[in-house]
Amino acid sequence: MLTLTTPFETPLHRLPAGLKLAALAGTTLVLVPLGDLRLIGLAAGMVVALHLALGWRLTRHAAAMLRPLWPFLLVLALWHGITGAWAAGLGIGLKMLSAVALANLVTMTTRLDAMIAVLERVAAPLARIGLQPRLLALAIALVIRFTPVLLDRARQLIEAWRARNPRRPSWRIVLPVTLMALDEADHVAEALRARGGL
Amino acid sequence: MERNLTHIALFAALIAVLGLVPKIDLVAVPITAQSLGIMLCGTVLGAKRGALAVLLFLALVALGLPLLAGGRGGLGVFVGPSAGYLVGFPLGAFVAGWIVEKWSAPIGIAALAGAFAGGIVVVTLCGIAGMALVLGKTLPEATLLALPFLAGDLLKVAICAALTRGLARLRPEALLSRA
């Protein structure tokens, strides 16, 4: 399955994941309470500069990941255009874009296995309340393995529907997809037990 | 034990699949079925397993897999304006599952009530709070932004109830919320 990590390397890729996540948490905590438009503008400028310093290719990737935010920017523009509080709207919009862009930057420059390693380390204390880290790792592996399998079978069901019916598949298609997930869960549970259980 | 784990994992995969398949037709309006997946986790798996399945799904999104509807994912979605909805997802699944577990009404009715309370009330309230925070608006103002989604969500509640009832009839032992 595809991940959101960029297919090319930047210097940021080589930093440890834990460090990047800690830096992200710290920066976001500083960024969110900012109220002065000049400070917000400065922060946003630094975020843009950071992207450009890492290369044009990465900047384009980052811009594409921000695209789903445009309806919210439109709402802000309309809202603050009508009320006349332009400065406030600009501040809110820039802050939102900067926070999301920084978080996306960590995602784009950190490989999935490094992220999973951090999650396992963070989740280790949960062993005391019964959540074993190896069970979490197994669950993650199962989702990564079975999402493409289920997706493939769901697409086959939809194809079959299209062959029979000129209209778009209706919600009824969700029932066999859910049954497939339930059946697969039983099969995998049996297979795990057959191999000695958890 | 094995069954619990695999059901949680496979339903996390199901949420992803419902967000990634081409849009399905809902009385002439194409929708993504991801929030339907959240409701089903609760009504089919029950409160605890349903919430854990949703949390597992969100963990994979945070790790950097593009599993949210439209192929979105990564850490950015957790600080964006829709982050409140993501926080509401596991709580909503828990509430939906809790109602189906505790209320011994016929499964269709219990699932309808559960999906409404969990999938709409809880998720939307969290979503509104999130939008109010990120977009710097008051709660009533953010509520206006959430209203356009409610019509589609109401239809999904009805569909979730119909699907849960269908599953209960086809595969009663698979309905862990009533096991």
Tab-separated table of C-alpha atoms in Angstrom:
chain	number	residue	atom	x	y	z
A	1	MET	CA	0.000	0.000	0.000
A	2	LEU	CA	1.164	3.509	-0.773
A	3	THR	CA	2.180	5.731	2.112
A	4	LEU	CA	2.342	9.518	2.232
A	5	THR	CA	6.140	9.493	2.607
A	6	THR	CA	7.710	11.218	-0.393
A	7	PRO	CA	9.475	8.895	-2.858
A	8	PHE	CA	12.623	11.064	-2.738
A	9	GLU	CA	15.009	11.918	0.094
A	10	THR	CA	15.529	15.298	1.744
A	11	PRO	CA	17.856	16.101	4.676
A	12	LEU	CA	14.774	15.994	6.936
A	13	HIS	CA	14.278	12.303	6.061
A	14	ARG	CA	17.516	11.457	7.837
A	15	LEU	CA	16.538	12.935	11.236
A	16	PRO	CA	15.187	10.489	13.839
A	17	ALA	CA	11.379	10.213	13.853
A	18	GLY	CA	11.070	10.822	17.594
A	19	LEU	CA	12.999	14.088	17.295
A	20	LYS	CA	10.804	15.316	14.448
A	21	LEU	CA	7.616	14.426	16.335
A	22	ALA	CA	8.827	16.171	19.498
A	23	ALA	CA	9.801	19.263	17.480
A	24	LEU	CA	6.401	19.216	15.783
A	25	ALA	CA	4.568	19.006	19.112
A	26	GLY	CA	6.638	21.879	20.533
A	27	THR	CA	6.195	24.110	17.474
A	28	THR	CA	2.449	23.478	17.306
A	29	LEU	CA	2.060	24.373	20.990
A	30	VAL	CA	3.850	27.684	20.328
A	31	LEU	CA	1.984	28.367	17.087
A	32	VAL	CA	-1.600	27.736	18.178
A	33	PRO	CA	-1.944	30.448	20.877
A	34	LEU	CA	-0.327	33.170	18.675
A	35	GLY	CA	-2.662	36.140	18.274
A	36	ASP	CA	-0.527	38.921	16.766
A	37	LEU	CA	-0.848	38.915	12.981
A	38	ARG	CA	2.812	39.950	12.533
A	39	LEU	CA	4.007	36.942	14.576
A	40	ILE	CA	1.669	34.611	12.695
A	41	GLY	CA	2.942	36.016	9.405
A	42	LEU	CA	6.512	35.472	10.544
A	43	ALA	CA	5.737	31.872	11.541
A	44	ALA	CA	3.975	31.188	8.236
A	45	GLY	CA	6.930	32.689	6.374
A	46	MET	CA	9.299	30.403	8.256
A	47	VAL	CA	7.170	27.373	7.380
A	48	VAL	CA	7.252	28.321	3.684
A	49	ALA	CA	11.014	28.955	3.848
A	50	LEU	CA	11.552	25.553	5.483
A	51	HIS	CA	9.681	23.861	2.644
A	52	LEU	CA	11.570	25.782	-0.054
A	53	ALA	CA	14.886	24.996	1.628
A	54	LEU	CA	14.039	21.294	1.317
A	55	GLY	CA	13.463	21.627	-2.400
A	56	TRP	CA	10.821	22.532	-4.952
A	57	ARG	CA	9.637	18.934	-5.364
A	58	LEU	CA	8.804	18.625	-1.674
A	59	THR	CA	7.064	22.019	-1.707
A	60	ARG	CA	4.808	20.856	-4.539
A	61	HIS	CA	3.965	17.652	-2.627
A	62	ALA	CA	3.175	19.738	0.447
A	63	ALA	CA	0.923	22.089	-1.530
A	64	ALA	CA	-1.006	19.127	-2.915
A	65	MET	CA	-1.592	17.801	0.611
A	66	LEU	CA	-3.022	21.180	1.687
A	67	ARG	CA	-5.549	21.223	-1.142
A	68	PRO	CA	-8.451	19.640	0.846
A	69	LEU	CA	-8.396	22.722	3.112
A	70	TRP	CA	-9.696	25.102	0.435
A	71	PRO	CA	-13.403	24.894	1.438
A	72	PHE	CA	-12.452	26.054	4.929
A	73	LEU	CA	-10.347	28.900	3.537
A	74	LEU	CA	-13.316	29.889	1.375
A	75	VAL	CA	-15.584	29.923	4.440
A	76	LEU	CA	-13.059	32.073	6.317
A	77	ALA	CA	-12.728	34.475	3.368
A	78	LEU	CA	-16.497	34.836	2.992
A	79	TRP	CA	-17.091	35.153	6.724
A	80	HIS	CA	-14.420	37.726	7.397
A	81	GLY	CA	-15.136	39.502	4.124
A	82	ILE	CA	-18.714	40.085	5.282
A	83	THR	CA	-17.892	41.002	8.879
A	84	GLY	CA	-14.955	43.144	7.747
A	85	ALA	CA	-12.517	41.587	10.256
A	86	TRP	CA	-9.953	40.805	7.559
A	87	ALA	CA	-6.899	40.736	9.807
A	88	ALA	CA	-8.450	38.193	12.171
A	89	GLY	CA	-9.480	35.941	9.275
A	90	LEU	CA	-6.039	36.134	7.694
A	91	GLY	CA	-4.422	35.199	11.019
A	92	ILE	CA	-6.718	32.212	11.549
A	93	GLY	CA	-6.193	30.986	7.977
A	94	LEU	CA	-2.396	31.329	8.093
A	95	LYS	CA	-2.222	29.606	11.467
A	96	MET	CA	-4.329	26.702	10.235
A	97	LEU	CA	-2.252	26.296	7.064
A	98	SER	CA	1.051	26.486	8.969
A	99	ALA	CA	0.007	23.938	11.619
A	100	VAL	CA	-1.285	21.452	9.040
A	101	ALA	CA	1.727	21.980	6.740
A	102	LEU	CA	4.206	21.330	9.570
A	103	ALA	CA	2.411	18.142	10.622
A	104	ASN	CA	2.274	16.981	6.997
A	105	LEU	CA	5.978	17.729	6.673
A	106	VAL	CA	6.773	15.197	9.408
A	107	THR	CA	4.531	12.633	7.710
A	108	MET	CA	6.146	13.244	4.310
A	109	THR	CA	9.689	12.877	5.607
A	110	THR	CA	9.288	9.919	7.989
A	111	ARG	CA	9.073	6.328	6.836
A	112	LEU	CA	6.233	4.117	8.035
A	113	ASP	CA	8.516	1.658	9.870
A	114	ALA	CA	10.120	4.515	11.813
A	115	MET	CA	6.667	5.814	12.797
A	116	ILE	CA	5.563	2.345	13.918
A	117	ALA	CA	8.721	2.019	16.013
A	118	VAL	CA	7.917	5.306	17.785
A	119	LEU	CA	4.305	4.220	18.363
A	120	GLU	CA	5.452	0.932	19.901
A	121	ARG	CA	7.843	2.775	22.195
A	122	VAL	CA	5.138	5.248	23.262
A	123	ALA	CA	2.591	2.455	23.755
A	124	ALA	CA	4.941	0.272	25.831
A	125	PRO	CA	3.571	1.527	29.198
A	126	LEU	CA	0.104	0.374	28.094
A	127	ALA	CA	1.294	-3.195	28.680
A	128	ARG	CA	0.441	-2.609	32.334
A	129	ILE	CA	-3.258	-2.196	31.516
A	130	GLY	CA	-3.229	-5.257	29.272
A	131	LEU	CA	-2.380	-3.875	25.829
A	132	GLN	CA	0.754	-5.741	24.783
A	133	PRO	CA	2.893	-3.821	22.255
A	134	ARG	CA	3.290	-6.962	20.135
A	135	LEU	CA	-0.521	-7.239	19.860
A	136	LEU	CA	-0.620	-3.624	18.672
A	137	ALA	CA	2.108	-4.392	16.129
A	138	LEU	CA	0.202	-7.462	14.930
A	139	ALA	CA	-3.039	-5.467	14.625
A	140	ILE	CA	-1.253	-2.777	12.585
A	141	ALA	CA	0.286	-5.414	10.323
A	142	LEU	CA	-3.132	-7.047	9.817
A	143	VAL	CA	-4.758	-3.756	8.782
A	144	ILE	CA	-1.921	-2.962	6.376
A	145	ARG	CA	-2.162	-6.467	4.916
A	146	PHE	CA	-5.949	-6.701	4.666
A	147	THR	CA	-6.974	-3.210	3.544
A	148	PRO	CA	-5.776	-3.854	-0.038
A	149	VAL	CA	-7.317	-7.364	0.036
A	150	LEU	CA	-10.744	-6.076	1.125
A	151	LEU	CA	-10.480	-3.103	-1.241
A	152	ASP	CA	-9.770	-5.430	-4.139
A	153	ARG	CA	-12.750	-7.640	-3.333
A	154	ALA	CA	-15.016	-4.630	-2.828
A	155	ARG	CA	-13.992	-3.384	-6.280
A	156	GLN	CA	-14.815	-6.795	-7.771
A	157	LEU	CA	-18.270	-6.661	-6.180
A	158	ILE	CA	-18.773	-3.173	-7.612
A	159	GLU	CA	-17.622	-4.340	-11.066
A	160	ALA	CA	-20.074	-7.228	-10.918
A	161	TRP	CA	-22.811	-4.791	-9.943
A	162	ARG	CA	-21.948	-2.539	-12.887
A	163	ALA	CA	-22.084	-5.499	-15.253
A	164	ARG	CA	-25.646	-6.188	-14.165
A	165	ASN	CA	-26.907	-2.683	-13.589
A	166	PRO	CA	-26.514	0.616	-15.442
A	167	ARG	CA	-26.759	2.662	-12.254
A	168	ARG	CA	-24.151	3.416	-9.638
A	169	PRO	CA	-23.832	0.756	-6.892
A	170	SER	CA	-26.246	1.489	-4.052
A	171	TRP	CA	-25.565	1.247	-0.340
A	172	ARG	CA	-26.613	-2.424	-0.464
A	173	ILE	CA	-23.085	-3.253	-1.648
A	174	VAL	CA	-21.830	-2.483	1.881
A	175	LEU	CA	-23.504	-5.619	3.292
A	176	PRO	CA	-21.400	-8.181	1.377
A	177	VAL	CA	-18.283	-6.081	2.014
A	178	THR	CA	-18.974	-6.177	5.769
A	179	LEU	CA	-19.647	-9.929	5.596
A	180	MET	CA	-16.290	-10.392	3.869
A	181	ALA	CA	-14.566	-8.514	6.686
A	182	LEU	CA	-16.341	-10.669	9.305
A	183	ASP	CA	-15.495	-13.928	7.495
A	184	GLU	CA	-11.893	-12.895	6.986
A	185	ALA	CA	-11.636	-12.021	10.689
A	186	ASP	CA	-12.769	-15.548	11.581
A	187	HIS	CA	-10.315	-17.142	9.128
A	188	VAL	CA	-7.372	-15.140	10.420
A	189	ALA	CA	-8.350	-15.888	14.031
A	190	GLU	CA	-8.360	-19.610	13.215
A	191	ALA	CA	-5.026	-19.319	11.444
A	192	LEU	CA	-3.519	-17.536	14.447
A	193	ARG	CA	-4.827	-20.203	16.813
A	194	ALA	CA	-3.498	-22.948	14.561
A	195	ARG	CA	-0.069	-21.354	14.850
A	196	GLY	CA	-0.118	-21.405	18.615
A	197	GLY	CA	-2.323	-18.416	19.357
A	198	LEU	CA	-1.402	-15.014	20.685
B	1	MET	CA	-8.702	-13.371	22.187
B	2	GLU	CA	-7.581	-14.063	18.620
B	3	ARG	CA	-11.110	-13.389	17.429
B	4	ASN	CA	-11.262	-10.053	19.228
B	5	LEU	CA	-7.977	-8.924	17.710
B	6	THR	CA	-8.793	-9.988	14.166
B	7	HIS	CA	-12.275	-8.450	14.292
B	8	ILE	CA	-10.830	-5.150	15.487
B	9	ALA	CA	-8.171	-5.216	12.741
B	10	LEU	CA	-10.519	-6.266	9.951
B	11	PHE	CA	-13.070	-3.613	10.880
B	12	ALA	CA	-10.332	-0.984	10.921
B	13	ALA	CA	-9.562	-2.159	7.370
B	14	LEU	CA	-13.290	-2.018	6.565
B	15	ILE	CA	-13.484	1.658	7.602
B	16	ALA	CA	-10.571	2.372	5.259
B	17	VAL	CA	-12.131	0.407	2.396
B	18	LEU	CA	-15.476	2.187	2.756
B	19	GLY	CA	-13.658	5.506	2.411
B	20	LEU	CA	-11.591	4.401	-0.585
B	21	VAL	CA	-14.049	2.570	-2.862
B	22	PRO	CA	-15.651	4.681	-5.572
B	23	LYS	CA	-18.551	6.648	-4.188
B	24	ILE	CA	-21.758	4.696	-3.767
B	25	ASP	CA	-25.213	5.908	-4.592
B	26	LEU	CA	-27.416	7.095	-1.782
B	27	VAL	CA	-30.820	7.975	-3.193
B	28	ALA	CA	-29.188	9.750	-6.170
B	29	VAL	CA	-26.516	11.507	-4.054
B	30	PRO	CA	-23.032	10.001	-4.289
B	31	ILE	CA	-21.417	9.759	-0.852
B	32	THR	CA	-18.382	8.249	0.736
B	33	ALA	CA	-19.288	5.593	3.239
B	34	GLN	CA	-16.486	6.152	5.738
B	35	SER	CA	-18.689	7.468	8.553
B	36	LEU	CA	-20.989	4.528	7.886
B	37	GLY	CA	-17.999	2.335	8.700
B	38	ILE	CA	-17.595	4.123	12.044
B	39	MET	CA	-21.256	3.460	12.921
B	40	LEU	CA	-21.008	-0.196	11.850
B	41	CYS	CA	-17.966	-0.713	14.069
B	42	GLY	CA	-20.109	0.214	17.060
B	43	THR	CA	-23.334	-1.544	16.147
B	44	VAL	CA	-21.660	-4.769	14.966
B	45	LEU	CA	-18.602	-5.109	17.218
B	46	GLY	CA	-20.004	-3.471	20.351
B	47	ALA	CA	-18.732	-0.556	22.424
B	48	LYS	CA	-15.216	-1.605	23.387
B	49	ARG	CA	-14.148	-3.492	20.266
B	50	GLY	CA	-15.818	-0.909	18.018
B	51	ALA	CA	-13.985	1.988	19.644
B	52	LEU	CA	-10.686	0.054	19.494
B	53	ALA	CA	-11.199	-0.668	15.776
B	54	VAL	CA	-11.712	3.049	15.128
B	55	LEU	CA	-8.666	3.954	17.253
B	56	LEU	CA	-6.564	1.452	15.302
B	57	PHE	CA	-7.777	2.979	12.049
B	58	LEU	CA	-6.884	6.480	13.297
B	59	ALA	CA	-3.465	5.262	14.454
B	60	LEU	CA	-2.714	4.054	10.933
B	61	VAL	CA	-3.856	7.389	9.506
B	62	ALA	CA	-1.540	9.185	11.952
B	63	LEU	CA	1.352	6.874	11.022
B	64	GLY	CA	1.075	8.192	7.482
B	65	LEU	CA	-1.274	5.926	5.533
B	66	PRO	CA	-3.742	7.725	3.224
B	67	LEU	CA	-6.821	5.900	4.506
B	68	LEU	CA	-9.273	8.765	5.074
B	69	ALA	CA	-11.926	9.395	2.417
B	70	GLY	CA	-10.330	10.991	-0.627
B	71	GLY	CA	-6.943	9.444	0.138
B	72	ARG	CA	-6.090	11.888	2.927
B	73	GLY	CA	-4.002	11.010	5.957
B	74	GLY	CA	-0.892	11.841	7.922
B	75	LEU	CA	-0.488	13.966	11.007
B	76	GLY	CA	-1.847	17.116	9.340
B	77	VAL	CA	-5.468	15.977	9.486
B	78	PHE	CA	-5.241	15.871	13.292
B	79	VAL	CA	-4.518	19.612	13.551
B	80	GLY	CA	-6.798	20.713	10.690
B	81	PRO	CA	-10.389	21.967	10.953
B	82	SER	CA	-11.857	18.436	10.677
B	83	ALA	CA	-9.790	17.099	13.588
B	84	GLY	CA	-12.807	17.271	15.931
B	85	TYR	CA	-14.635	14.721	13.799
B	86	LEU	CA	-11.669	12.357	14.055
B	87	VAL	CA	-11.709	12.674	17.859
B	88	GLY	CA	-15.454	12.045	17.776
B	89	PHE	CA	-15.159	8.851	15.690
B	90	PRO	CA	-14.009	6.426	18.449
B	91	LEU	CA	-16.327	8.036	21.012
B	92	GLY	CA	-19.216	7.762	18.560
B	93	ALA	CA	-18.484	4.091	17.855
B	94	PHE	CA	-18.336	3.433	21.598
B	95	VAL	CA	-21.698	5.111	22.236
B	96	ALA	CA	-23.314	3.343	19.275
B	97	GLY	CA	-22.039	-0.019	20.501
B	98	TRP	CA	-22.982	0.696	24.103
B	99	ILE	CA	-26.603	1.426	23.162
B	100	VAL	CA	-26.892	-1.740	21.041
B	101	GLU	CA	-25.380	-3.795	23.886
B	102	LYS	CA	-27.501	-2.366	26.704
B	103	TRP	CA	-30.841	-1.776	25.028
B	104	SER	CA	-32.599	-5.057	24.326
B	105	ALA	CA	-34.947	-3.590	21.709
B	106	PRO	CA	-35.096	-5.375	18.309
B	107	ILE	CA	-31.679	-5.094	16.690
B	108	GLY	CA	-32.820	-2.763	13.897
B	109	ILE	CA	-34.254	-0.226	16.341
B	110	ALA	CA	-31.341	-0.448	18.772
B	111	ALA	CA	-28.883	0.025	15.887
B	112	LEU	CA	-30.890	3.002	14.617
B	113	ALA	CA	-30.782	4.656	18.048
B	114	GLY	CA	-27.116	3.767	18.564
B	115	ALA	CA	-25.973	5.002	15.153
B	116	PHE	CA	-27.928	8.230	15.659
B	117	ALA	CA	-26.631	8.947	19.162
B	118	GLY	CA	-23.055	7.857	18.449
B	119	GLY	CA	-22.588	8.448	14.741
B	120	ILE	CA	-24.402	11.794	14.558
B	121	VAL	CA	-24.806	13.405	17.997
B	122	VAL	CA	-21.410	12.534	19.497
B	123	VAL	CA	-19.383	12.813	16.265
B	124	THR	CA	-21.014	16.091	15.196
B	125	LEU	CA	-20.627	17.711	18.621
B	126	CYS	CA	-16.924	16.867	18.607
B	127	GLY	CA	-16.654	18.049	15.001
B	128	ILE	CA	-18.301	21.379	15.862
B	129	ALA	CA	-15.976	21.904	18.822
B	130	GLY	CA	-12.979	21.175	16.575
B	131	MET	CA	-14.070	23.603	13.858
B	132	ALA	CA	-14.812	26.280	16.456
B	133	LEU	CA	-11.284	25.920	17.842
B	134	VAL	CA	-9.345	25.780	14.575
B	135	LEU	CA	-11.402	28.345	12.659
B	136	GLY	CA	-11.687	30.744	15.607
B	137	LYS	CA	-15.491	30.799	15.626
B	138	THR	CA	-18.084	30.538	18.380
B	139	LEU	CA	-19.917	27.217	18.832
B	140	PRO	CA	-23.190	28.436	17.216
B	141	GLU	CA	-21.217	29.735	14.222
B	142	ALA	CA	-19.378	26.431	13.836
B	143	THR	CA	-22.714	24.618	14.110
B	144	LEU	CA	-23.804	26.356	10.906
B	145	LEU	CA	-20.812	24.807	9.139
B	146	ALA	CA	-21.762	21.321	10.341
B	147	LEU	CA	-25.418	21.532	9.257
B	148	PRO	CA	-24.971	20.702	5.541
B	149	PHE	CA	-23.628	17.236	6.431
B	150	LEU	CA	-26.533	16.268	8.663
B	151	ALA	CA	-28.942	15.223	5.882
B	152	GLY	CA	-26.463	12.701	4.491
B	153	ASP	CA	-25.620	11.493	7.988
B	154	LEU	CA	-29.281	10.824	8.774
B	155	LEU	CA	-29.489	8.606	5.694
B	156	LYS	CA	-26.340	6.784	6.810
B	157	VAL	CA	-27.935	6.099	10.201
B	158	ALA	CA	-30.906	4.467	8.463
B	159	ILE	CA	-28.545	2.453	6.249
B	160	CYS	CA	-26.446	1.390	9.223
B	161	ALA	CA	-29.585	0.128	10.984
B	162	ALA	CA	-30.703	-1.777	7.859
B	163	LEU	CA	-27.229	-3.324	7.411
B	164	THR	CA	-26.944	-4.306	11.077
B	165	ARG	CA	-30.356	-5.950	10.931
B	166	GLY	CA	-29.386	-7.730	7.722
B	167	LEU	CA	-26.199	-9.032	9.352
B	168	ALA	CA	-28.142	-10.159	12.416
B	169	ARG	CA	-30.387	-12.213	10.171
B	170	LEU	CA	-27.668	-13.640	7.903
B	171	ARG	CA	-24.983	-14.247	10.508
B	172	PRO	CA	-26.373	-13.844	14.035
B	173	GLU	CA	-23.193	-15.217	15.657
B	174	ALA	CA	-21.102	-12.541	13.934
B	175	LEU	CA	-22.919	-9.735	15.706
B	176	LEU	CA	-20.510	-9.408	18.617
B	177	SER	CA	-22.446	-6.454	20.082
B	178	ARG	CA	-25.269	-8.864	20.961
B	179	ALA	CA	-23.140	-11.946	21.671
